[in-house]
mmCIF file of C-alpha atoms and ligand atoms in Angstrom:
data_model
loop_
_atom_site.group_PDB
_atom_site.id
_atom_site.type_symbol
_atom_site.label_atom_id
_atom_site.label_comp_id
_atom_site.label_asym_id
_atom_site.label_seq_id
_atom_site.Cartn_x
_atom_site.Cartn_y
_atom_site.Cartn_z
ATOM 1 C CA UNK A 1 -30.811 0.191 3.288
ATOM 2 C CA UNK A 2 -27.146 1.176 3.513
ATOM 3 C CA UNK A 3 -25.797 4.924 2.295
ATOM 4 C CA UNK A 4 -23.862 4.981 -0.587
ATOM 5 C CA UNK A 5 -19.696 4.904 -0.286
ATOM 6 C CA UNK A 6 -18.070 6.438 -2.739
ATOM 7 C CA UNK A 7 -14.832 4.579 -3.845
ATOM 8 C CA UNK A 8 -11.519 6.530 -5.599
ATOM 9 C CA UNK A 9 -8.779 4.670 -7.259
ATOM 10 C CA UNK A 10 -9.367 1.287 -8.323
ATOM 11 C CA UNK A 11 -6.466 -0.387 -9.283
ATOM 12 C CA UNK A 12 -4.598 -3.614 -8.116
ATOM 13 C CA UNK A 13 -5.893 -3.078 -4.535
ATOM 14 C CA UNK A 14 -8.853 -0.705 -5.005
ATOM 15 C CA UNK A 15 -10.916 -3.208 -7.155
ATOM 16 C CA UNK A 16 -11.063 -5.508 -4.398
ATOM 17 C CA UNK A 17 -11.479 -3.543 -2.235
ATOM 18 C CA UNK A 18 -14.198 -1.939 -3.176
ATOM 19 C CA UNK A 19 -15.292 -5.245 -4.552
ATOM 20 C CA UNK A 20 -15.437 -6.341 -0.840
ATOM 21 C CA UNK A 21 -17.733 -3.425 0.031
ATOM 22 C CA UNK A 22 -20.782 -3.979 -3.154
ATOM 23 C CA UNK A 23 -20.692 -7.566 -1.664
ATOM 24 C CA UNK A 24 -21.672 -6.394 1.976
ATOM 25 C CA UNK A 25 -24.414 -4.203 0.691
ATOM 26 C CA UNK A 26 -23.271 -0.717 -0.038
ATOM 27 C CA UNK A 27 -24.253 0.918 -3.168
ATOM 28 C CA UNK A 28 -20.468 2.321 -4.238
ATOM 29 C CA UNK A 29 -20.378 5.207 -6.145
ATOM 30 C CA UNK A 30 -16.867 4.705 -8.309
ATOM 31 C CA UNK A 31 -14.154 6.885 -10.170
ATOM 32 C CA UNK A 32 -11.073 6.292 -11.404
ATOM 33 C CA UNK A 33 -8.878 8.054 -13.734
ATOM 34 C CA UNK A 34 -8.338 4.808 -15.688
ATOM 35 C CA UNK A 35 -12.079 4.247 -17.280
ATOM 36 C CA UNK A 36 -11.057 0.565 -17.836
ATOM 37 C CA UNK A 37 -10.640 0.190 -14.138
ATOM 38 C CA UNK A 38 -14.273 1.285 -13.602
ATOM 39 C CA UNK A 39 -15.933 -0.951 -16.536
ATOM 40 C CA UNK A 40 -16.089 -4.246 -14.246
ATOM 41 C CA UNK A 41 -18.074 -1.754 -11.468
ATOM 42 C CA UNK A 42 -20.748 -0.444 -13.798
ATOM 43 C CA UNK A 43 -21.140 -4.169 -14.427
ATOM 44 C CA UNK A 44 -21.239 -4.699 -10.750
ATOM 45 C CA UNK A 45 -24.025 -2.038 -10.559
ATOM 46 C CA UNK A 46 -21.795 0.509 -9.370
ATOM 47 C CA UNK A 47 -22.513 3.990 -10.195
ATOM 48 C CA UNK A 48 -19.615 5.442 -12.155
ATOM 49 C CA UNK A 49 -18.911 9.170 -12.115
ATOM 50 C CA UNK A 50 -16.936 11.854 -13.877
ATOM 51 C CA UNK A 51 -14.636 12.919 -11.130
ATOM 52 C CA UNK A 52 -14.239 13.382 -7.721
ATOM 53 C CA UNK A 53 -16.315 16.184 -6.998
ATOM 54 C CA UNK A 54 -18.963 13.895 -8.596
ATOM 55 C CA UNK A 55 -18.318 11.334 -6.032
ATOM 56 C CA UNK A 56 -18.658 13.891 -3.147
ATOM 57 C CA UNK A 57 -21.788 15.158 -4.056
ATOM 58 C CA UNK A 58 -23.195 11.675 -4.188
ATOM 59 C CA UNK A 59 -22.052 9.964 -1.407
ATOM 60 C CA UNK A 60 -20.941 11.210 2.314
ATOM 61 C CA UNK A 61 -18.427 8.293 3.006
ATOM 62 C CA UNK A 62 -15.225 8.114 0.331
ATOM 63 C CA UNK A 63 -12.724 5.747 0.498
ATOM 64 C CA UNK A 64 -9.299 7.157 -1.433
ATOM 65 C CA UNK A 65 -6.420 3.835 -2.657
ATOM 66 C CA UNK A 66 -4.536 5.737 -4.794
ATOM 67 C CA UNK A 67 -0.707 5.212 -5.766
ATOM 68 C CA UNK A 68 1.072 8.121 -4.185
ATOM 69 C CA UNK A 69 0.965 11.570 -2.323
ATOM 70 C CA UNK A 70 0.361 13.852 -5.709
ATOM 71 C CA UNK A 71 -2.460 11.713 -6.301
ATOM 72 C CA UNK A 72 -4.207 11.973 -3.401
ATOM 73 C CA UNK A 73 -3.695 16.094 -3.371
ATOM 74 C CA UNK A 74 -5.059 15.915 -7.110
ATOM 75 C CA UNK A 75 -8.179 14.107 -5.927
ATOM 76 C CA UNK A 76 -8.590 15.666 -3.280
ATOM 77 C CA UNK A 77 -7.561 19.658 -3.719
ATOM 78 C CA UNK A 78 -7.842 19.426 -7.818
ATOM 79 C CA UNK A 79 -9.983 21.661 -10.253
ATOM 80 C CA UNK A 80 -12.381 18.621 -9.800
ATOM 81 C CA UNK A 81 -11.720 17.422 -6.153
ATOM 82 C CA UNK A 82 -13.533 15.836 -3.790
ATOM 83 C CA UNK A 83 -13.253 19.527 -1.289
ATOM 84 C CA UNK A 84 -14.998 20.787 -4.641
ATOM 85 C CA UNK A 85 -17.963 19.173 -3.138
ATOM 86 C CA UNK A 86 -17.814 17.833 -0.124
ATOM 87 C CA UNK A 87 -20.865 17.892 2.851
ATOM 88 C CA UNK A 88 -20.894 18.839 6.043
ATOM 89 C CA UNK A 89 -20.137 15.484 8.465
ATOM 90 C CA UNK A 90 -18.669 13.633 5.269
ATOM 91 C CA UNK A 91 -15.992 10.968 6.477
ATOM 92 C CA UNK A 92 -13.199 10.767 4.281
ATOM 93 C CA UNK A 93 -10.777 7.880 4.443
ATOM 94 C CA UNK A 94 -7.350 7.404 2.704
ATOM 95 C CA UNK A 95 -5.978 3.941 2.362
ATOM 96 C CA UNK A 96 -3.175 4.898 0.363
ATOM 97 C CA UNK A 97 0.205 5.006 1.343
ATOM 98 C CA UNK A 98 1.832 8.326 1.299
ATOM 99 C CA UNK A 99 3.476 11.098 3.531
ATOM 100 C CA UNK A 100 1.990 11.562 6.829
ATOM 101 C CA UNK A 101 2.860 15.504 6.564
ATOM 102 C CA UNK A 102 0.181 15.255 3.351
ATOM 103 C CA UNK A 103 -2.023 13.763 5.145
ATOM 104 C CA UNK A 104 -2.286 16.111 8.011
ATOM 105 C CA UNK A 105 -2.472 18.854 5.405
ATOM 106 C CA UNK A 106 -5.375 17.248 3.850
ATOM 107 C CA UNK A 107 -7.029 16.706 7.442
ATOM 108 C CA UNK A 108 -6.844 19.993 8.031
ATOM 109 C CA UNK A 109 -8.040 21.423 4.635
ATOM 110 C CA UNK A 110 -10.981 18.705 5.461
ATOM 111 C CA UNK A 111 -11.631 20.192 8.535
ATOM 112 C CA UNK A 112 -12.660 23.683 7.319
ATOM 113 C CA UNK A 113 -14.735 22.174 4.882
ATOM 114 C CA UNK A 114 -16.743 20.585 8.006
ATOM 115 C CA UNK A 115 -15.966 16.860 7.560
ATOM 116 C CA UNK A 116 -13.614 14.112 8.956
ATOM 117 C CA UNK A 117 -10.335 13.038 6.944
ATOM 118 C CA UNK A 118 -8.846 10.256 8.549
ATOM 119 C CA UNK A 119 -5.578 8.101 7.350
ATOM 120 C CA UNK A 120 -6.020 4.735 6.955
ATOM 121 C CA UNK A 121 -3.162 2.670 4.885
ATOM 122 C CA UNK A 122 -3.086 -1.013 4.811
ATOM 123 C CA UNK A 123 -0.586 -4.217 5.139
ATOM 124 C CA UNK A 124 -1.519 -7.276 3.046
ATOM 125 C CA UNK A 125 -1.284 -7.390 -0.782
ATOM 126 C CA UNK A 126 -3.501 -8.177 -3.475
ATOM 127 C CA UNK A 127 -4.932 -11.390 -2.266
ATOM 128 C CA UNK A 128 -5.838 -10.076 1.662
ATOM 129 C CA UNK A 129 -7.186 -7.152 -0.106
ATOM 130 C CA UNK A 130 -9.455 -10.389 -2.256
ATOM 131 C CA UNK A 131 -9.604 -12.427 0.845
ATOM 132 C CA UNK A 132 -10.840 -9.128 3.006
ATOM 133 C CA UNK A 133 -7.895 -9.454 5.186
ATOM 134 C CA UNK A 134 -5.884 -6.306 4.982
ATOM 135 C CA UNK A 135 -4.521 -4.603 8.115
ATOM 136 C CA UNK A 136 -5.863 -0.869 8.798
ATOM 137 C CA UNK A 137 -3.791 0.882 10.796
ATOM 138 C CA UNK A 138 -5.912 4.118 11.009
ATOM 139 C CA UNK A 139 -4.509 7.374 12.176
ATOM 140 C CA UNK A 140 -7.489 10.724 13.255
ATOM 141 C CA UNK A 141 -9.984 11.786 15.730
ATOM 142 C CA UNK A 142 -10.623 8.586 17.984
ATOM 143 C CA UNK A 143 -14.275 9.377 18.462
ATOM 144 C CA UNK A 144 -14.831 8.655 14.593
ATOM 145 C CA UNK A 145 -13.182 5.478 14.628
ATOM 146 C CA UNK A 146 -16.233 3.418 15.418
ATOM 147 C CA UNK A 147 -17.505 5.103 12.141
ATOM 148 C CA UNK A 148 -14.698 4.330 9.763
ATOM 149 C CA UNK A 149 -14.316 0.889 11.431
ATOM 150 C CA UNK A 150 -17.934 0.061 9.979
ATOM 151 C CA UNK A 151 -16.526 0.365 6.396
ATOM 152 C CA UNK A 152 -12.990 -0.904 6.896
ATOM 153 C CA UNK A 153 -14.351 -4.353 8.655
ATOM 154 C CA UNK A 154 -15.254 -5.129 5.268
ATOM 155 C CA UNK A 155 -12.206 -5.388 3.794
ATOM 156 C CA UNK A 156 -10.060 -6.212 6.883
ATOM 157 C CA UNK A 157 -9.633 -8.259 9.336
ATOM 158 C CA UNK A 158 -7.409 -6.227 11.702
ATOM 159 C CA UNK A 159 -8.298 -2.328 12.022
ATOM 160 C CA UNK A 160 -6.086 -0.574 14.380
ATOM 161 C CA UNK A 161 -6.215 2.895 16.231
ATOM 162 C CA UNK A 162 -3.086 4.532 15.936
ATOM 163 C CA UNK A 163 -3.450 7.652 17.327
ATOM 164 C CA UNK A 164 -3.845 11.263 15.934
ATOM 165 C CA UNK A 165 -3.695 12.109 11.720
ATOM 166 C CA UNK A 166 -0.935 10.937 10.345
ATOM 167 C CA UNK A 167 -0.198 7.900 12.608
ATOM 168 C CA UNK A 168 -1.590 5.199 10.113
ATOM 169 C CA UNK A 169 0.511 6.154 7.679
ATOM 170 C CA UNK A 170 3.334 6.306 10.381
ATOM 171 C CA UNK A 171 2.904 2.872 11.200
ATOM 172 C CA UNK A 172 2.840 1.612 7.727
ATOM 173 C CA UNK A 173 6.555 3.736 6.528
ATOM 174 C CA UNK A 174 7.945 2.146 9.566
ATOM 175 C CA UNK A 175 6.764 -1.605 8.823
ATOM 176 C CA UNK A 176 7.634 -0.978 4.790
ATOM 177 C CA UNK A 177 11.325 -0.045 5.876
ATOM 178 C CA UNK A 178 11.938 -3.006 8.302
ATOM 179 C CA UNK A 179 10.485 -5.462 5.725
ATOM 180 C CA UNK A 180 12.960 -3.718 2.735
ATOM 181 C CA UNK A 181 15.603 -3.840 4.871
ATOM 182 C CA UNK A 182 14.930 -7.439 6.125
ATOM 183 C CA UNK A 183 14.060 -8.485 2.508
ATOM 184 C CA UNK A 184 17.579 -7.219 1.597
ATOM 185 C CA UNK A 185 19.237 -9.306 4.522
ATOM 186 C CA UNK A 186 17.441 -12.461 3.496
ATOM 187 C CA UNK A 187 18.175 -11.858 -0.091
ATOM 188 C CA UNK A 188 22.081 -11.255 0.315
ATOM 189 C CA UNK A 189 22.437 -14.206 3.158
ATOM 190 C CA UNK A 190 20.620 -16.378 0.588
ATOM 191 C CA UNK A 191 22.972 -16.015 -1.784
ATOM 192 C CA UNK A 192 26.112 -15.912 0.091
ATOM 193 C CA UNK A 193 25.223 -19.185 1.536
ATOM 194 C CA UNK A 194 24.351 -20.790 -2.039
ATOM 195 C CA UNK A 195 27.835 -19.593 -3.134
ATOM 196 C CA UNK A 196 29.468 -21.671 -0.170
ATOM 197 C CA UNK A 197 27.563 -24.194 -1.317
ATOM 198 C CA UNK A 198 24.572 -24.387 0.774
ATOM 199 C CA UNK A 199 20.945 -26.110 -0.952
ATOM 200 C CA UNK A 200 18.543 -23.042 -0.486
ATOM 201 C CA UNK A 201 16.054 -25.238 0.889
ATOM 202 C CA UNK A 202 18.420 -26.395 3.789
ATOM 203 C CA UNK A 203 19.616 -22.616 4.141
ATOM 204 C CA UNK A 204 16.320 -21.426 4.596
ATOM 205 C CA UNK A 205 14.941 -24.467 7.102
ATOM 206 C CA UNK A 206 17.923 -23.555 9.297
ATOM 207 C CA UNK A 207 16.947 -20.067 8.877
ATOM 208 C CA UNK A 208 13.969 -20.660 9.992
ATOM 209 C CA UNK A 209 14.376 -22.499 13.181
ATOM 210 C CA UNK A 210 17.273 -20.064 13.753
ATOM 211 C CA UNK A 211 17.566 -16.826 15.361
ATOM 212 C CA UNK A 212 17.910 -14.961 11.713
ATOM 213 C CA UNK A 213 14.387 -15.952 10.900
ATOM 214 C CA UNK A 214 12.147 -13.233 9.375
ATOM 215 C CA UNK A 215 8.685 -12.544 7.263
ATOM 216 C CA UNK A 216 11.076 -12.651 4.476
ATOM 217 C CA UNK A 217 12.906 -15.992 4.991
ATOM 218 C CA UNK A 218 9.441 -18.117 6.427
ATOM 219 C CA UNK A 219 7.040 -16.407 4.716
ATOM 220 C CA UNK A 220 7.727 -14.572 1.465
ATOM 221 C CA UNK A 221 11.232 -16.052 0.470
ATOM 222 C CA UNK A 222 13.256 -14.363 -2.516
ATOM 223 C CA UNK A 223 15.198 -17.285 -3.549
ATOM 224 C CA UNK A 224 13.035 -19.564 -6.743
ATOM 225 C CA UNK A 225 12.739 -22.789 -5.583
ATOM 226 C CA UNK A 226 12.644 -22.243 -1.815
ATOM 227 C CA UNK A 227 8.757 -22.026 -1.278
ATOM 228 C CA UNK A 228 5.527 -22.538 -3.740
ATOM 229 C CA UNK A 229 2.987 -19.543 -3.791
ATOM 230 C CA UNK A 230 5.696 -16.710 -3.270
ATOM 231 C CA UNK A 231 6.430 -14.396 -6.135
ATOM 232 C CA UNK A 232 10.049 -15.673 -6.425
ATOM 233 C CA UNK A 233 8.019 -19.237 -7.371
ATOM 234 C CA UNK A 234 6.656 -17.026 -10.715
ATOM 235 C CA UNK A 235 9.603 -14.620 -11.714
ATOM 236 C CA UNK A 236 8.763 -12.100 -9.040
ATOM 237 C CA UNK A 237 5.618 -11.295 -11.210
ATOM 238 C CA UNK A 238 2.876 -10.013 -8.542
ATOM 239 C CA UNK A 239 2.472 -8.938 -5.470
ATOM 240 C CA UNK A 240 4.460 -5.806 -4.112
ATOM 241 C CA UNK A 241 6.229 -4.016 -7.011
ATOM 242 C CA UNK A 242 9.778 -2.880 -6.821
ATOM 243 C CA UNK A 243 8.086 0.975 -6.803
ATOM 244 C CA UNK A 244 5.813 0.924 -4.492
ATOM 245 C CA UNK A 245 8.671 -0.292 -2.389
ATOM 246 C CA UNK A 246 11.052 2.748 -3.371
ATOM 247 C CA UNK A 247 8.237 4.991 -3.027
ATOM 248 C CA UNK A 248 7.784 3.988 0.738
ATOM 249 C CA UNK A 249 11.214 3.633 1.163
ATOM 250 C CA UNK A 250 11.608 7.707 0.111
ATOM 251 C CA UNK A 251 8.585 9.085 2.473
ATOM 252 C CA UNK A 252 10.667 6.692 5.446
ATOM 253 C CA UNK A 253 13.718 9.114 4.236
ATOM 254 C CA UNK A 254 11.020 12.456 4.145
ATOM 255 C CA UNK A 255 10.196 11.357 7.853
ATOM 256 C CA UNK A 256 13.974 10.843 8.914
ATOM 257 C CA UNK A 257 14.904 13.879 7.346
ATOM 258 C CA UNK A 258 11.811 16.100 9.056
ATOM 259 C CA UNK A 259 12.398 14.299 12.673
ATOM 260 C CA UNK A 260 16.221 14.247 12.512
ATOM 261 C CA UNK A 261 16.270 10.643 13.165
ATOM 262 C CA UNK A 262 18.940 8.477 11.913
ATOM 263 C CA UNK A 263 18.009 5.327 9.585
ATOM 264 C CA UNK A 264 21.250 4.333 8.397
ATOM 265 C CA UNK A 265 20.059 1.195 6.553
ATOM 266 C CA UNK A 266 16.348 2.440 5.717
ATOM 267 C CA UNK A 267 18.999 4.899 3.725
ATOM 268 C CA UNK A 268 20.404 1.804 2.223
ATOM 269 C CA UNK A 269 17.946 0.241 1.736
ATOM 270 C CA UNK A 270 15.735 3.134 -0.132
ATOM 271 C CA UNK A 271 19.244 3.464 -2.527
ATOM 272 C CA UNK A 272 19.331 -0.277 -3.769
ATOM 273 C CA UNK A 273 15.361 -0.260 -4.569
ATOM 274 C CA UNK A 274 16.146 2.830 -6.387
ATOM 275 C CA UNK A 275 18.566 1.343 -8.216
ATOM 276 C CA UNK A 276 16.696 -1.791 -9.352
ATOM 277 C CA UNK A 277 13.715 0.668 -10.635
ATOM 278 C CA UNK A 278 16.358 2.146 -12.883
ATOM 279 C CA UNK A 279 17.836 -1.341 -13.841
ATOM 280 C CA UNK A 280 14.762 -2.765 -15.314
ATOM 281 C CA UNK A 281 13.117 -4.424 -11.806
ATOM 282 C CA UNK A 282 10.484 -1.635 -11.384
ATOM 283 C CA UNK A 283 7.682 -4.096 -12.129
ATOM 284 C CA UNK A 284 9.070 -6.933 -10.409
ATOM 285 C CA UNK A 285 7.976 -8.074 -6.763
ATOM 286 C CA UNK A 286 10.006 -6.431 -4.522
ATOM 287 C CA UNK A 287 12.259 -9.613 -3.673
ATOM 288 C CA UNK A 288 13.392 -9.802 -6.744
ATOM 289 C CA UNK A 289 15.687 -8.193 -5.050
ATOM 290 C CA UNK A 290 17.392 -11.385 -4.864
ATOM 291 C CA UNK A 291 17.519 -11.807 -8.412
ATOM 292 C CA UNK A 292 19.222 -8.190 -8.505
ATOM 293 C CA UNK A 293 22.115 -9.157 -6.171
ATOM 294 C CA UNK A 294 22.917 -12.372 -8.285
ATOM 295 C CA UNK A 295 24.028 -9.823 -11.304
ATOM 296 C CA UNK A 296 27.238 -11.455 -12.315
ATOM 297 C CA UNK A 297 29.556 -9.169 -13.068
ATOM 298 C CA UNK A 298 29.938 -8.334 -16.752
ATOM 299 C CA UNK A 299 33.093 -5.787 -17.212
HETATM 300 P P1 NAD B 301 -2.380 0.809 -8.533
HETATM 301 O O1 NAD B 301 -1.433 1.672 -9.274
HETATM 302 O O2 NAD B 301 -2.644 -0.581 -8.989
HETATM 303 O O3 NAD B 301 -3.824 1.541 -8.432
HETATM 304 C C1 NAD B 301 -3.994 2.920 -8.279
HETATM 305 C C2 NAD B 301 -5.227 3.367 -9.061
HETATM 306 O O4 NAD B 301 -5.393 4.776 -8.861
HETATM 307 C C3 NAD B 301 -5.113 3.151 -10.570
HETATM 308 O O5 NAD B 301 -6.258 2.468 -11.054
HETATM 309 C C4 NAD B 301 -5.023 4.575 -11.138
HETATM 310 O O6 NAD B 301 -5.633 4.696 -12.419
HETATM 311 C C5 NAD B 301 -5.790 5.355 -10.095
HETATM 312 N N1 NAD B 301 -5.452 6.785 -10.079
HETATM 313 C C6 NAD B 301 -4.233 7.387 -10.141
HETATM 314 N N2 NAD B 301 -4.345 8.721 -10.107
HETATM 315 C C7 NAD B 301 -5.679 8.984 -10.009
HETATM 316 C C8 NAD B 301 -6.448 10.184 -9.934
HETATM 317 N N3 NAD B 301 -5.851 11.381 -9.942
HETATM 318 N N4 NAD B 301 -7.796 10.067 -9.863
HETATM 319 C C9 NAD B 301 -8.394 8.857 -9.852
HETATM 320 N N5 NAD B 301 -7.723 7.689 -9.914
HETATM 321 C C10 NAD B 301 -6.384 7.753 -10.001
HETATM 322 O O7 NAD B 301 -1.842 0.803 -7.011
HETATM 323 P P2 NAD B 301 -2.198 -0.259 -5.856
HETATM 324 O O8 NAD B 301 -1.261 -1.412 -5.916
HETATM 325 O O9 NAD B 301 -3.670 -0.481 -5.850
HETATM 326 O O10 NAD B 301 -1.761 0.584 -4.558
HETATM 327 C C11 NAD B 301 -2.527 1.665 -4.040
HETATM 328 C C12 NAD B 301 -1.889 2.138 -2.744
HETATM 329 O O11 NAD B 301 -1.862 1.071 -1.784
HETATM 330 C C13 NAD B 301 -0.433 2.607 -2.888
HETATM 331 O O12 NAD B 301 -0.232 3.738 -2.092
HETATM 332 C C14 NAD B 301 0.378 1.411 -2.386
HETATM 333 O O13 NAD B 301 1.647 1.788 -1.849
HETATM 334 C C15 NAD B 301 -0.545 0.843 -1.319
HETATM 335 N N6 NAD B 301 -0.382 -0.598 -1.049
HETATM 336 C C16 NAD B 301 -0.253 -1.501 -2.062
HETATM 337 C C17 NAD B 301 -0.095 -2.852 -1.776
HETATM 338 C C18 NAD B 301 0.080 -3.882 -2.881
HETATM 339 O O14 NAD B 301 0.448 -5.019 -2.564
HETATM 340 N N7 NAD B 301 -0.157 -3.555 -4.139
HETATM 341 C C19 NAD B 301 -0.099 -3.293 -0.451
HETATM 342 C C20 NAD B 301 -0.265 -2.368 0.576
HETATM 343 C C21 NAD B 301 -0.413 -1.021 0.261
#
């Protein structure tokens, strides 16, 4: 029978997640801040426990999906953290998205403990997380790949080496600020052409066939009315909230700043998702951002 996994943070994309890994067979040993969010485990016949430390002296596999870098250093390097407890040879995984610096921190903090900490964020929202469909893109010590693929295969579809620590997370900033900044674009072309007026649908079709086609246009379009299934089909209500967005948006800016490279509209970009958090979109899908730019002007 299969070793026990402990699971850490079980929110929006945790719960199926984890979900995804009692249904292949591995006892999960559970813990989340939140009690609610470990009620529907216990029911599962998940063992709950009382912190994180718990969790590493149970289990010798953890899985972390937590919201954002203090998080992750709580769990991990808190009063009641998992290095509290940890075993020698435990593989530690993080699927959450934060700053790669952190996360070669933790690796190394891991290290002198005797076990493996390797980043492993993922692309795909709620329902790939359901459908076990998420994108890995997993960043540490190549030789323990094969190891951390056995746990990630059931919950994705696509697991990716990306190199050394921190490269996982890498990967993902870099996707998160071309889709922002992409999402913007569609959002703001959208608009301008409904204002010369353009039928979204027929905007977007051309779009589409066109050279300005994007993931944002075909796939996940802002404007209501323009595709079924989308969050902009269900007032932006879903999906990939407006902070999550500005969070990844901000460790893009962390990276910029730390390897002196220039992201002129990442910049941009971060600023206007800022903005909508403090305008009342902080809950919203993230292409409400369309909704944002449509503001009529009210002085
Ligand atoms: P969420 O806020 O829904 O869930 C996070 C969970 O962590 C919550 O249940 C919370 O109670 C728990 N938590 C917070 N602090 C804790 C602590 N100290 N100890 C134990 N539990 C704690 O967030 P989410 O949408 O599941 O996202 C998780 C991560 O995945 C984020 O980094 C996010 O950027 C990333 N991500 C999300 C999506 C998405 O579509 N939602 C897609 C890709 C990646």
């Amino acid at each position: 029978s299969k070793t026990p996994v402990g699971f850490i943070g079980l929110g929006n994309m945790g719960n199926p997640m984890a979900k995804n890994l009692v249904k292949h067979g591995y006892p999960v040993i559970a813990y989340d801040v939140f009690p609610e969010a470990c009620k529907e485990f216990q029911d599962l016949g998940a063992q709950v426990t009382e912190s994180p430390a718990d969790v590493a002296e149970k289990a010798d596999r953890i899985i972390t999906m937590l919201p954002s870098s203090p998080n992750v250093i709580e769990v991990y390097t808190g009063a009641n953290g998992i290095l509290k407890k940890v075993k020698k040879g435990s593989l530690l995984i993080d699927s959450s998205t934060i700053d790669p610096a952190v996360s070669k921190e933790l690796a190394k903090a891991v290290e002198k403990m005797g076990a493996v900490f390797m980043d492993a964020p993922v692309s795909g929202g709620v329902g790939a997380a359901r459908a076990a469909n998420l994108t890995f893109m997993v960043g540490g010590v190549e030789q323990e790949f094969d190891a951390a693929k056995e746990l990630l295969t059931c919950m994705g579809s696509n697991i990716v080496y990306c190199g050394e620590v921190g490269t996982g997370q890498a990967a993902k900033i870099c996707n998160n600020m071309l889709l922002a900044i992409s999402m913007i674009g569609t959002a703001e072309t959208m608009n301008l052409g409904i204002r010369l007026g353009l039928d979204p649908k027929v905007l977007a079709k051309i779009l589409n066939i066109s050279s300005g086609r994007c993931w944002s246009s075909d796939t996940y379009n802002p404007v209501p009315g323009v595709m079924e299934g989308v969050p902009s089909a269900n007032n932006y209500q879903g999906g990939f909230g407006t902070t999550l967005m500005a969070k990844d948006l901000g460790l893009a800016q962390i990276s910029a700043t730390n390897t002196k490279t220039p992201v002129p509209l990442g910049s941009q970009a971060h600023q206007i998702y800022r903005m909508m958090c403090a305008k009342g979109y902080a809950l919203k899908d993230f292409s409400a951002v369309f909704q944002f730019l449509r503001e009529e002007e009210t002085f």
